[in-house]
Tab-separated table of C-alpha atoms in Angstrom:
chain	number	residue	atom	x	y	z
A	26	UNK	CA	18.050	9.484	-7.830
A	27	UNK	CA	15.659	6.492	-7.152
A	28	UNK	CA	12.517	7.011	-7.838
A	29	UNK	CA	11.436	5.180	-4.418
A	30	UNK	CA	11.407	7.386	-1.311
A	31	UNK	CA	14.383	6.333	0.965
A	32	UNK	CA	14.669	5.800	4.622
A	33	UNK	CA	11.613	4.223	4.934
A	34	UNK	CA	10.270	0.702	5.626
A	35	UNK	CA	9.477	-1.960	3.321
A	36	UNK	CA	7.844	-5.557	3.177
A	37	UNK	CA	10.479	-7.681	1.572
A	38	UNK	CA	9.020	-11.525	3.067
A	39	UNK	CA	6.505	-13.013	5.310
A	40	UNK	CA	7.788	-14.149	8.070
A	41	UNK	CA	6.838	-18.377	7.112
A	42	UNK	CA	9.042	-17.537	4.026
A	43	UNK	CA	12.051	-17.120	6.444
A	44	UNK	CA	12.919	-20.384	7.462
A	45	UNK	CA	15.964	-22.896	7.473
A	46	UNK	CA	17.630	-21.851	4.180
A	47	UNK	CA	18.114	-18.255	2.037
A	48	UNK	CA	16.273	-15.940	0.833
A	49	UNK	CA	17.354	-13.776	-2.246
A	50	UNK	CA	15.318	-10.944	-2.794
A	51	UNK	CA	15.791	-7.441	-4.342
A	52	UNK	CA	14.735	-4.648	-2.547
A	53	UNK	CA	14.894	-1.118	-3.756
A	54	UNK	CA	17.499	-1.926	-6.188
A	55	UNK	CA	19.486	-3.237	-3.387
A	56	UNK	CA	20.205	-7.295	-3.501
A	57	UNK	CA	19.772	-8.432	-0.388
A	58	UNK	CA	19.709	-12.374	1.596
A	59	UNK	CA	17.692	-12.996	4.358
A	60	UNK	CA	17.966	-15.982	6.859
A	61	UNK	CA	17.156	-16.556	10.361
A	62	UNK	CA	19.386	-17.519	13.071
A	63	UNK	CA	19.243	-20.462	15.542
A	64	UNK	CA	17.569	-17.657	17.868
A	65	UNK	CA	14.189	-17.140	15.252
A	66	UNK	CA	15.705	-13.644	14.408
A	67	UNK	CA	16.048	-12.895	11.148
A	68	UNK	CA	19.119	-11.474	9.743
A	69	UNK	CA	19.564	-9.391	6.076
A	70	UNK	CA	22.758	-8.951	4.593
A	71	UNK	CA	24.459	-7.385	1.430
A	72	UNK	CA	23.031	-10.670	-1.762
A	73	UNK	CA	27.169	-10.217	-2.520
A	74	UNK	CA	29.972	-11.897	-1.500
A	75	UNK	CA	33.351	-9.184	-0.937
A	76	UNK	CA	35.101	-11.123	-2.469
A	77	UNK	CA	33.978	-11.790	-6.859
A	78	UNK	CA	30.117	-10.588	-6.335
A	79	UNK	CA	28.662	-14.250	-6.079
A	80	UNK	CA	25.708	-14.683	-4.728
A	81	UNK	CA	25.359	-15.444	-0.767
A	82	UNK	CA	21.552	-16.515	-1.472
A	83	UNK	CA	23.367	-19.103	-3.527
A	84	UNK	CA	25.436	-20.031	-0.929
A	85	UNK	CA	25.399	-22.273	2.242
A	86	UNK	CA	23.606	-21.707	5.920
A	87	UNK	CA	25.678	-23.108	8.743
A	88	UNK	CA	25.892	-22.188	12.524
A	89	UNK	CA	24.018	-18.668	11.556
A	90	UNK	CA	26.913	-17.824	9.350
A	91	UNK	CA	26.800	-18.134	5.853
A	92	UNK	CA	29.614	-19.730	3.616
A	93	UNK	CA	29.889	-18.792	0.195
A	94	UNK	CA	29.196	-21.157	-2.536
A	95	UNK	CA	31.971	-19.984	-4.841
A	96	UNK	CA	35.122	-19.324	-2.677
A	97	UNK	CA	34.511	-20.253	1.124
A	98	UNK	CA	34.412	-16.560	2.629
A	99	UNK	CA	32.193	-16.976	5.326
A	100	UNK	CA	30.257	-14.305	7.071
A	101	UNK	CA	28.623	-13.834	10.113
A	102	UNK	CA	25.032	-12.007	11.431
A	103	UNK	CA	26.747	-8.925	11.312
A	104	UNK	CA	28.283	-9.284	7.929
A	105	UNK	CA	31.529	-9.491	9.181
A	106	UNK	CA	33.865	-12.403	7.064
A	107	UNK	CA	34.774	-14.213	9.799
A	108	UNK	CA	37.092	-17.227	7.610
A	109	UNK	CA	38.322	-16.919	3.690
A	110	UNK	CA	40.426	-19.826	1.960
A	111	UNK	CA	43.627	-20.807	3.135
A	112	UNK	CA	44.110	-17.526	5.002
A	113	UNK	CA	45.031	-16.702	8.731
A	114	UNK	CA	44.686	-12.995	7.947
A	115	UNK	CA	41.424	-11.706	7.225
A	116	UNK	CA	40.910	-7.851	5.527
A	117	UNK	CA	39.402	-5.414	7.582
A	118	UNK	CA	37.456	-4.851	4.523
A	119	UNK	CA	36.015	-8.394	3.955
A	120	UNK	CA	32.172	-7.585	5.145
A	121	UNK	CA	29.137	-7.268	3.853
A	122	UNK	CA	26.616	-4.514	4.755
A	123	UNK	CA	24.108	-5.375	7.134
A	124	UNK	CA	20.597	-4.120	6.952
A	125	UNK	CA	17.811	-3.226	9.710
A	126	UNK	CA	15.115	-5.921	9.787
A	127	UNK	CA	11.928	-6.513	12.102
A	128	UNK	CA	9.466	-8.836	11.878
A	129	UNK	CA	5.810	-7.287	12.677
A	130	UNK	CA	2.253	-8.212	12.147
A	131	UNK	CA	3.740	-11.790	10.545
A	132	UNK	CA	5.788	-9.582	7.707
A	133	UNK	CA	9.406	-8.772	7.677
A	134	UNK	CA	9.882	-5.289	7.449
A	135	UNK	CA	13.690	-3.803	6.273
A	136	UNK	CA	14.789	-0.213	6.496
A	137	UNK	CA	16.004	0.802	3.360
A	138	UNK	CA	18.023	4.281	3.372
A	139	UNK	CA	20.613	5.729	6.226
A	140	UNK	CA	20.639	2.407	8.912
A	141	UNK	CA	21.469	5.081	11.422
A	142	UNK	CA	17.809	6.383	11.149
A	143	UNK	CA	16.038	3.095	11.224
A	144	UNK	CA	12.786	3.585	13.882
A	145	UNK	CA	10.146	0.768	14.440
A	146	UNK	CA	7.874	3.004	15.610
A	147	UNK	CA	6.848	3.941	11.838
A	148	UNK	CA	6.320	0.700	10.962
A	149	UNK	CA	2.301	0.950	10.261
A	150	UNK	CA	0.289	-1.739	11.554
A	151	UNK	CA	-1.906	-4.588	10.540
A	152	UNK	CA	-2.921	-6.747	13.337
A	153	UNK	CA	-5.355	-8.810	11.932
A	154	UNK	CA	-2.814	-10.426	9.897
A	155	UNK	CA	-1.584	-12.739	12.583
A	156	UNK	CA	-4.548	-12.034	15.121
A	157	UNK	CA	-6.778	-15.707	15.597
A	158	UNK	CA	-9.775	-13.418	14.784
A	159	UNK	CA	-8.876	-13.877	11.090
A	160	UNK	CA	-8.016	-16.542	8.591
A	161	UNK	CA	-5.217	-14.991	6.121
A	162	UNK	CA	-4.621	-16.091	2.858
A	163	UNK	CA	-1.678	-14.582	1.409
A	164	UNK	CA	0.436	-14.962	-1.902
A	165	UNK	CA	3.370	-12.357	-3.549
A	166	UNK	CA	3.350	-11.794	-7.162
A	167	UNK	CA	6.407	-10.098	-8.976
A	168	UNK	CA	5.262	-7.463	-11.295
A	169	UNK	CA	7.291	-6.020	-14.194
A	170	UNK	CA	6.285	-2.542	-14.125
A	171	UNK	CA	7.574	0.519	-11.583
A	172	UNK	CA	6.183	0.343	-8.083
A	173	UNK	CA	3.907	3.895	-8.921
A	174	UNK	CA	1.864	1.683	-11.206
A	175	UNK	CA	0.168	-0.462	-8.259
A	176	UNK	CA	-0.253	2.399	-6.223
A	177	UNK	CA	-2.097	4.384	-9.009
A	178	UNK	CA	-3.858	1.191	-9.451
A	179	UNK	CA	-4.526	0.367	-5.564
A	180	UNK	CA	-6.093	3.874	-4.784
A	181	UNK	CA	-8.396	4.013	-7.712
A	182	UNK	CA	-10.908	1.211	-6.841
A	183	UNK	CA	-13.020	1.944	-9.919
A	184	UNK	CA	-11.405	-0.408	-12.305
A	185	UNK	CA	-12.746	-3.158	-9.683
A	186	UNK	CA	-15.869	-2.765	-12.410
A	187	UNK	CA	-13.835	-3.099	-16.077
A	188	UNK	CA	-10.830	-5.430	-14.822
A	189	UNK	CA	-12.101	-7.263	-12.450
A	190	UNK	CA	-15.638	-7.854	-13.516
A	191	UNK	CA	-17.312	-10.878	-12.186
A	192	UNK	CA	-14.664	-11.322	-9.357
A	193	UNK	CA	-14.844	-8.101	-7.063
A	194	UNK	CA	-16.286	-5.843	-9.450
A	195	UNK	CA	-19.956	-4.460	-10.277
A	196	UNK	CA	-21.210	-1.265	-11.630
A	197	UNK	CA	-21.743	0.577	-8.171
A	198	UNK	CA	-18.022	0.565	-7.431
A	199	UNK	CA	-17.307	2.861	-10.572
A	200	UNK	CA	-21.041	4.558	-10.007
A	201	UNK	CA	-20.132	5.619	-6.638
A	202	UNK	CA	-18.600	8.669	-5.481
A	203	UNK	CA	-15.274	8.892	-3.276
A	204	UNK	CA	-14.127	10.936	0.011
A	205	UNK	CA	-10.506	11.491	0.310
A	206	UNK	CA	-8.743	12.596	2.995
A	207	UNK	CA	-4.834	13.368	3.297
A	208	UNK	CA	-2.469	13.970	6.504
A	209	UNK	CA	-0.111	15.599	5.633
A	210	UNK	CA	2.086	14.712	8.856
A	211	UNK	CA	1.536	10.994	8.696
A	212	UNK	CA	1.882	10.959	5.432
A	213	UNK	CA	-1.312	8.803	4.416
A	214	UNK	CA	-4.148	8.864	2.025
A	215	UNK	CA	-7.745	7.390	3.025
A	216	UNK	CA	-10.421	6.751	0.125
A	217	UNK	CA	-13.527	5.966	1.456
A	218	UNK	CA	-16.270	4.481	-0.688
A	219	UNK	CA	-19.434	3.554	0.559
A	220	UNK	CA	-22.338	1.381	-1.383
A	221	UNK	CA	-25.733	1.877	-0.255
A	222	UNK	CA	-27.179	-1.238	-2.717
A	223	UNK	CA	-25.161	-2.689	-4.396
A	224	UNK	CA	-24.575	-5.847	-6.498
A	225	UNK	CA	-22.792	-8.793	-4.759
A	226	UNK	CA	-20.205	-10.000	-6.958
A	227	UNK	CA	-18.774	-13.501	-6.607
A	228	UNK	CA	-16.207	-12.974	-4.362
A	229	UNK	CA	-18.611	-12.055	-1.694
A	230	UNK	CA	-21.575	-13.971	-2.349
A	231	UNK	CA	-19.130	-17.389	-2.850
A	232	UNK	CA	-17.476	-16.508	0.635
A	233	UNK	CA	-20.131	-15.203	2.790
A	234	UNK	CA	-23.312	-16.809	1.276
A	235	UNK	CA	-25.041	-13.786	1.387
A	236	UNK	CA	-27.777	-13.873	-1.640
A	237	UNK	CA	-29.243	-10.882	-2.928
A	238	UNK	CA	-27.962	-7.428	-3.195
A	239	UNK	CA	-25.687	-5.809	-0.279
A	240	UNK	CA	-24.331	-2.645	1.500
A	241	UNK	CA	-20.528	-2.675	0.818
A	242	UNK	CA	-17.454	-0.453	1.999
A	243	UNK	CA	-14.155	0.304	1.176
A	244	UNK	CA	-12.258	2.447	3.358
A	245	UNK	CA	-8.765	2.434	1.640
A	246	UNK	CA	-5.524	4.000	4.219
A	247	UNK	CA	-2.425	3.805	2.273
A	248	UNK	CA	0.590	4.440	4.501
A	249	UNK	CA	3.135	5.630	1.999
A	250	UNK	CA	5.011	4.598	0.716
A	251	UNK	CA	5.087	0.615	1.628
A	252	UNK	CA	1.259	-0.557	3.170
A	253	UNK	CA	-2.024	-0.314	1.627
A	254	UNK	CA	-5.180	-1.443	3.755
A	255	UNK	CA	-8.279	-2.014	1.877
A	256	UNK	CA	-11.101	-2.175	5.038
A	257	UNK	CA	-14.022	-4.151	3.408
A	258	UNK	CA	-17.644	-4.365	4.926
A	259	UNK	CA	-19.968	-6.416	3.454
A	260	UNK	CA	-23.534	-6.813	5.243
A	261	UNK	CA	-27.515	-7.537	3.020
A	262	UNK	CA	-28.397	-4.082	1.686
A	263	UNK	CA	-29.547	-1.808	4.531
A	264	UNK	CA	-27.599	-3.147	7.474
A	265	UNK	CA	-25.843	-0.525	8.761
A	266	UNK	CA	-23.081	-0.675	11.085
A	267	UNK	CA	-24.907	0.241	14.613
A	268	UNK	CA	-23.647	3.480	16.937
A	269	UNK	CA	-22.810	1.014	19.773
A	270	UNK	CA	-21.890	-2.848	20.182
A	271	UNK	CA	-19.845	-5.047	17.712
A	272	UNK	CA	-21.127	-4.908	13.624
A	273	UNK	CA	-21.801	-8.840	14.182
A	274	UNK	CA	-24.455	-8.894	11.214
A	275	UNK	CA	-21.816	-7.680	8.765
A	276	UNK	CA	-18.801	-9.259	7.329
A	277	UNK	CA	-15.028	-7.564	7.297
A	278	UNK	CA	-12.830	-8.437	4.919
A	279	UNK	CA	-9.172	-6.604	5.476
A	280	UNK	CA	-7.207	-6.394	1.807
A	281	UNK	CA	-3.778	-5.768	2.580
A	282	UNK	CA	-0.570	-4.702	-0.032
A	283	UNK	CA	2.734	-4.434	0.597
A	284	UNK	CA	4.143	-2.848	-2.335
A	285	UNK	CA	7.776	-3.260	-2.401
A	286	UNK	CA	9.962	-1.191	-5.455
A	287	UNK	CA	12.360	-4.419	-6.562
A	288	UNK	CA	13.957	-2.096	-8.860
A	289	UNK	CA	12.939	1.094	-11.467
A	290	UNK	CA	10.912	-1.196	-13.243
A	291	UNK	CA	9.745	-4.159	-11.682
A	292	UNK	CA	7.606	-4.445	-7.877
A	293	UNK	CA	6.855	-6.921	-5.168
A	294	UNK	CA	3.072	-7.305	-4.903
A	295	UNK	CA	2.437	-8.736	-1.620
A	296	UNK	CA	-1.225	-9.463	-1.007
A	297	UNK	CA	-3.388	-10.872	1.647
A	298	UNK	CA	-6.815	-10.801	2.736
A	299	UNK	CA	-7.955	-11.876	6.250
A	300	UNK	CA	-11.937	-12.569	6.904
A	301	UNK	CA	-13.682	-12.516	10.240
A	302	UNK	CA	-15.650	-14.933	9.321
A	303	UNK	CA	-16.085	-18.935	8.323
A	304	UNK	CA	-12.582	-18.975	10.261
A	305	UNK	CA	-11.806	-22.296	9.373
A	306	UNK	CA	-14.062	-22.875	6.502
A	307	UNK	CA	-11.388	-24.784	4.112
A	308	UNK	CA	-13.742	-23.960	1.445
A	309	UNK	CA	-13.692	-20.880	1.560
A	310	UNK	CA	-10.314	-20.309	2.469
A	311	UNK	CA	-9.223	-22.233	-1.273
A	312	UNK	CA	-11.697	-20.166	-2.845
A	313	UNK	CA	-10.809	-17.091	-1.654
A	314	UNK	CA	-7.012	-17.828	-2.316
A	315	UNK	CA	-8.024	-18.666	-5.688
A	316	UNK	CA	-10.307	-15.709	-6.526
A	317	UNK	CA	-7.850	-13.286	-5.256
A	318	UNK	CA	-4.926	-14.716	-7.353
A	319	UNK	CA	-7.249	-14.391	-10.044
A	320	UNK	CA	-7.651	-10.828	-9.543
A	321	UNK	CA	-4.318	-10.493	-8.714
A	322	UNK	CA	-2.904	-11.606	-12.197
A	323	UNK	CA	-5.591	-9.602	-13.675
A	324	UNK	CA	-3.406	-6.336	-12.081
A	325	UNK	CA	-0.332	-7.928	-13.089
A	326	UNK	CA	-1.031	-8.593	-16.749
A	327	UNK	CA	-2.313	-4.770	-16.953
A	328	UNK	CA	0.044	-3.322	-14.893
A	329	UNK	CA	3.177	-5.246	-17.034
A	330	UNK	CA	1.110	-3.746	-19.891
A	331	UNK	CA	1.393	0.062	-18.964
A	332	UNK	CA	4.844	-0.328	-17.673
A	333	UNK	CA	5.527	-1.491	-21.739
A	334	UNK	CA	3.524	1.632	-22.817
A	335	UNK	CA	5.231	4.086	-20.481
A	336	UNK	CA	8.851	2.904	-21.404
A	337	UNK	CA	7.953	3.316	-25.316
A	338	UNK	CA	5.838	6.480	-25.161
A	339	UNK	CA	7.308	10.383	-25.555
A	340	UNK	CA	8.389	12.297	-22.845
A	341	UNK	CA	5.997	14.642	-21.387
A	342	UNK	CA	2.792	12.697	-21.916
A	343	UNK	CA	-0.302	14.860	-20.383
A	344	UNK	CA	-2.602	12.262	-18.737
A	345	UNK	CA	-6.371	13.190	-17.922
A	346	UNK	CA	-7.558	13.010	-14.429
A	347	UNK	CA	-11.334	13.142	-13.006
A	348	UNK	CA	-12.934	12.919	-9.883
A	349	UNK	CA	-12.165	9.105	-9.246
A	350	UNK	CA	-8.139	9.904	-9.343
A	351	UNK	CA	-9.000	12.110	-6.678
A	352	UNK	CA	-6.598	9.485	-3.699
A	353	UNK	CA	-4.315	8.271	-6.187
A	354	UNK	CA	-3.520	12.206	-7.179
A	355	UNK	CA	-2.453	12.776	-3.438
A	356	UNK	CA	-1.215	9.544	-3.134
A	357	UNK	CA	1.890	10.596	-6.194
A	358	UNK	CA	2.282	13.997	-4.484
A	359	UNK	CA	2.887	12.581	-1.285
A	360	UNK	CA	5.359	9.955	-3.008
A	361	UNK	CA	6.901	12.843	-4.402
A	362	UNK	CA	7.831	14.798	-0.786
A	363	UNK	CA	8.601	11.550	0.344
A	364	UNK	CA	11.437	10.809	-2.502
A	365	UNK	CA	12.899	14.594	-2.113
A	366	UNK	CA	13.067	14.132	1.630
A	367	UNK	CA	14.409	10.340	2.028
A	368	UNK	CA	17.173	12.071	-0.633
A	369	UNK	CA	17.748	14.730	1.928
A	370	UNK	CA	17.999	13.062	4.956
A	371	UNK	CA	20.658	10.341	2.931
A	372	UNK	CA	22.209	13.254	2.043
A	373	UNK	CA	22.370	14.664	5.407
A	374	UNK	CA	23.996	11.817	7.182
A	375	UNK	CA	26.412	11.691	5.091
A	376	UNK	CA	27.512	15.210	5.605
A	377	UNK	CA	27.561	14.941	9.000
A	378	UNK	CA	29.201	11.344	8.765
A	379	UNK	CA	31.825	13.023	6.814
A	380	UNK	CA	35.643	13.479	8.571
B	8	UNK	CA	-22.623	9.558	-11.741
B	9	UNK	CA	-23.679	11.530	-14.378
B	10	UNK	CA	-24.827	15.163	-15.703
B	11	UNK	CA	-26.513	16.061	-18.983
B	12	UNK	CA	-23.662	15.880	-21.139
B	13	UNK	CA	-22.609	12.538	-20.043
B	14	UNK	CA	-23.612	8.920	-21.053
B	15	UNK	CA	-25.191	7.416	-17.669
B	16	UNK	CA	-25.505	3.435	-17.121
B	17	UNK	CA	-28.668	1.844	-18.615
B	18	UNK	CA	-30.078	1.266	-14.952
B	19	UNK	CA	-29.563	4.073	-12.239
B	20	UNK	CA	-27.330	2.487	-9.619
B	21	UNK	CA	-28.100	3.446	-6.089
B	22	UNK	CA	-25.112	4.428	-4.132
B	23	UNK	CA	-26.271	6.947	-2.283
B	24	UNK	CA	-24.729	6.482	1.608
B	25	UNK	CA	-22.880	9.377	2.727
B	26	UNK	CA	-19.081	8.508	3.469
B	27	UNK	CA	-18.022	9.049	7.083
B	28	UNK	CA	-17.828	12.315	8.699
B	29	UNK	CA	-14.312	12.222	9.039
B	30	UNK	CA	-11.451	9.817	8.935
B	31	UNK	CA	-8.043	10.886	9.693
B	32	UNK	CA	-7.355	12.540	13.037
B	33	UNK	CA	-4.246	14.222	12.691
B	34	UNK	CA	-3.460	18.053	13.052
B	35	UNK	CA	-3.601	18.613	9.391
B	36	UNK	CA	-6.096	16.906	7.417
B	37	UNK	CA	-7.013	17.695	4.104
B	38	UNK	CA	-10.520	16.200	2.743
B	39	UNK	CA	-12.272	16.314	-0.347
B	40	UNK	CA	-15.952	15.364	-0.700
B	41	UNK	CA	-17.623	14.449	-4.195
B	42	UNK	CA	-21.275	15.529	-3.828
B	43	UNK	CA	-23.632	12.926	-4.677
B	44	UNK	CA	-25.208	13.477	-7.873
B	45	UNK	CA	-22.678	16.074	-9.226
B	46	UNK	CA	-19.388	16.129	-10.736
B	47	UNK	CA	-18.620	18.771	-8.012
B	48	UNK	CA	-15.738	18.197	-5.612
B	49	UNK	CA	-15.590	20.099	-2.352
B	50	UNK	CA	-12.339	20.302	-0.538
B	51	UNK	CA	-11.676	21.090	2.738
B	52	UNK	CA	-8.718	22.645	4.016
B	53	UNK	CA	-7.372	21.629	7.359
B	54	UNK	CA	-8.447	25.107	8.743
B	55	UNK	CA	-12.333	24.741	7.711
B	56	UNK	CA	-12.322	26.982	4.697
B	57	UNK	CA	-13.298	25.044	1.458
B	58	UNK	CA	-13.704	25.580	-2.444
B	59	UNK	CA	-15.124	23.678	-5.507
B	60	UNK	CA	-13.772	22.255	-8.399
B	61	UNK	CA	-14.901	19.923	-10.933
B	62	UNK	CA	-11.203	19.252	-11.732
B	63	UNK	CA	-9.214	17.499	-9.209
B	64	UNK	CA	-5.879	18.665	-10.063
B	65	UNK	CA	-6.896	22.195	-9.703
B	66	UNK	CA	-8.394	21.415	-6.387
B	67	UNK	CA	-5.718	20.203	-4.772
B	68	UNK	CA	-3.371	22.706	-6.084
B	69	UNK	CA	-6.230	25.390	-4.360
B	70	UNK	CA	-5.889	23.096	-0.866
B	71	UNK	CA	-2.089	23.182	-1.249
B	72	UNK	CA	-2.037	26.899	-1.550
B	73	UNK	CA	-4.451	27.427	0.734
B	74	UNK	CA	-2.003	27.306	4.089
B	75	UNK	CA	-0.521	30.406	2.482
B	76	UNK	CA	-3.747	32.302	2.165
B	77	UNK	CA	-4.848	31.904	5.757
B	78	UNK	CA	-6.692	34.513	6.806
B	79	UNK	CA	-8.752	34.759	3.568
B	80	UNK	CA	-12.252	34.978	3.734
B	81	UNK	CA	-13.829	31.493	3.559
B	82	UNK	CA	-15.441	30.915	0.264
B	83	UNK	CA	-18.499	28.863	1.146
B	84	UNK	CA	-20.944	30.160	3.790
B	85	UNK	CA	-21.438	26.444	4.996
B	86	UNK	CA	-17.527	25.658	5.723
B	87	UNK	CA	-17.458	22.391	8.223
B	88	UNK	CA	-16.641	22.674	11.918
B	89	UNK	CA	-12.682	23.318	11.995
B	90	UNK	CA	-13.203	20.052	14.215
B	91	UNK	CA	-15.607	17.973	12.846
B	92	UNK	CA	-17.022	14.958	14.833
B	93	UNK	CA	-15.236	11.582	14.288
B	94	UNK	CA	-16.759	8.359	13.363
B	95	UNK	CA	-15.652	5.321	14.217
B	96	UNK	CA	-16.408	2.249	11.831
């Protein structure tokens, strides 16, 4: 059993890294090519040509089908080999699996689990990424370490202080206490963390200009098991948001994650973060890009750390957890339902699939 | 954050804004509340009745139960509103 809950969505591109040629990318454990079609939509198929395994992302684009690099077998948007060497006679058998894909929100979203139970109405939103109200930058770092790592790490904000120190971290973010909330139907986790005065580290002061010590938020949502929004407000200490009217004298910053299992133990760490402000401030757009790469690699390098300690350790480790794991301990149990019911509803269709 | 048998920071930080009311809007929410000052945890079960815990695990075992216990009597005299007010940000 995977240790990723399945029949659920998952960010395996942006949609600018879908363009003329293929895409090889492993999702879930499941090798998979993405291209788009003469029409803009974009198609993901089985990374594994029927016929001796080679790879179709190493292969050839033409006229929306692709033609293998090895042998010739050629395969359409379906999957479906539509020409193989020599050969009038193609096998009913010759096709690949196809795989539900929709582009949303400028990411490309693909249903990993039972295809019969793909709905795009679950897909959770984030609007601002392609909104003109916000300048995006964006970047997608591999990690080797299991997917549960970045979420333990995403939902516990405090080691914004220890890692991340003069980036995005000062002492109030580990000083300051946490609200949690859970729905259990929806199936998402909401940390909210709120900064009376605080210290402005770099990242803030650099991109906003704001001099002097501030009132900052994080509201985390993390839609399991695939999107993690980070809502950041950032105003000079004391300026609240007000009960009615836009929050014009503060400054949003929207941290979003797609975290993507690639397989048991490594993860696609898509990250972005979209201002409302100094829109088309170059400057700050580099510097932000920068910064946040920065901090980025900072998870990666611990992250590909614990993942070494984890696979070398004993079974049956006992952790300790305080009030700051508080989100991240609801965030693994609802991982956990998630896992046992994607298993069950596979398991389901199958049965009923069955002759 | 800290109590007497803990190690504070050099400088008191001041952190003191209360967190939003209440988030999430579904049917049932669970929400736990660290009380300024304390190491105390307070959760909330969807239904309005609440308990305290300095341990989170134990906590959210307690909220996890709790749906089976309904009908208990509530264990704090000041449980919240079953339907607190909502704050937008």
């Amino acid at each position: 059993m995977p240790s990723w809950p399945l029949n659920q969505w998952y960010v395996a591109a942006y949609s600018e890294e879908i363009g003329d040629g293929l895409l090889g990318r492993t999702i879930c454990g499941e090798p998979l090519v993405f291209y788009r079609t003469g029409e803009g939509d974009v198609v993901a198929l089985a990374d594994r040509c029927v016929h001796r395994r080679y790879p179709l992302s190493r292969s050839h684009l033409k006229d929306d089908q692709i033609v293998c690099g090895y042998h010739g077998f050629t395969y359409d948007k379906t999957g479906v080999c539509v020409a193989a060497p020599a050969q009038k006679r193609i096998p009913r058998t010759a096709r690949v699996p196809a795989w539900t894909v929709r582009e949303q929100d400028s990411l490309v979203w693909v249903w990993i689990g039972d295809q019969g139970l793909a709905d795009t109405a679950r897909i959770p939103r984030a609007p601002w990424l392609d909104s003109p109200d916000y300048t995006v930058v964006r970047g997608m770092e591999p990690l080797k370490a299991r997917y549960s790592l970045l979420v333990d790490n995403l939902m516990d904000l405090s080691h914004e202080t220890y890692l991340h120190g003069g980036y995005i971290g000062t002492p109030e973010v580990a000083e300051t206490p946490i609200t949690t909330e859970v729905d259990e139907d929806a199936n998402v986790v909401y940390v909210s963390r709120h900064m009376d005065d605080a210290e402005c580290p770099p990242f803030y002061s650099k991109s906003t200009g704001i001099e002097g010590r501030i009132t900052r938020w994080q509201d985390v949502e993390y839609y399991a098991p695939c999107l993690y929004l980070l809502h950041s407000r950032i105003s000079p200490a004391g300026i609240l948001s007000p009960e009615e009217g836009p929050d014009d004298q503060a400054f949003h910053v929207e941290v979003t994650y797609g975290i993507t299992p690639s397989t048991e133990h490594e993860t696609l760490d898509f990250w972005m973060v979209s201002r409302d402000f100094a829109l088309d401030d170059e400057k700050v757009t580099e510097f932000l890009a920068t910064n946040n790469h920065t901090v980025v690699m900072q998870d990666v390098v611990a992250l590909d750390l614990l993942e070494e300690v984890l696979e070398s350790e004993k079974e049956n480790y006992q952790e300790l957890s305080i009030n700051i794991d508080t989100g991240g301990l609801a965030a693994r149990r609802i991982l956990a339902k998630l896992v046992a019911r994607g298993e069950g509803k596979t398991a389901e269709a199958k049965t009923v699939a069955a002759p | 954050m800290s109590s007497p048998d803990q190690v504070g920071p050099a400088a008191p930080v001041r952190a003191d804004l209360p967190s939003p009311t209440k988030m999430l809007k579904g049917r049932t929410v669970y929400r736990v509340v660290w009380q300024l000052h304390t190491d105390v945890l307070v959760g909330y079960c969807w239904c309005g009745a609440s308990h305290e815990d300095i341990d989170p695990i134990t906590l959210w075992e307690w909220l996890l139960a709790h749906p089976d216990t309904h009908g208990d009597s509530r264990t704090d005299s000041d449980a919240p509103d079953p339907e607190p007010e909502l704050v937008d940000m």
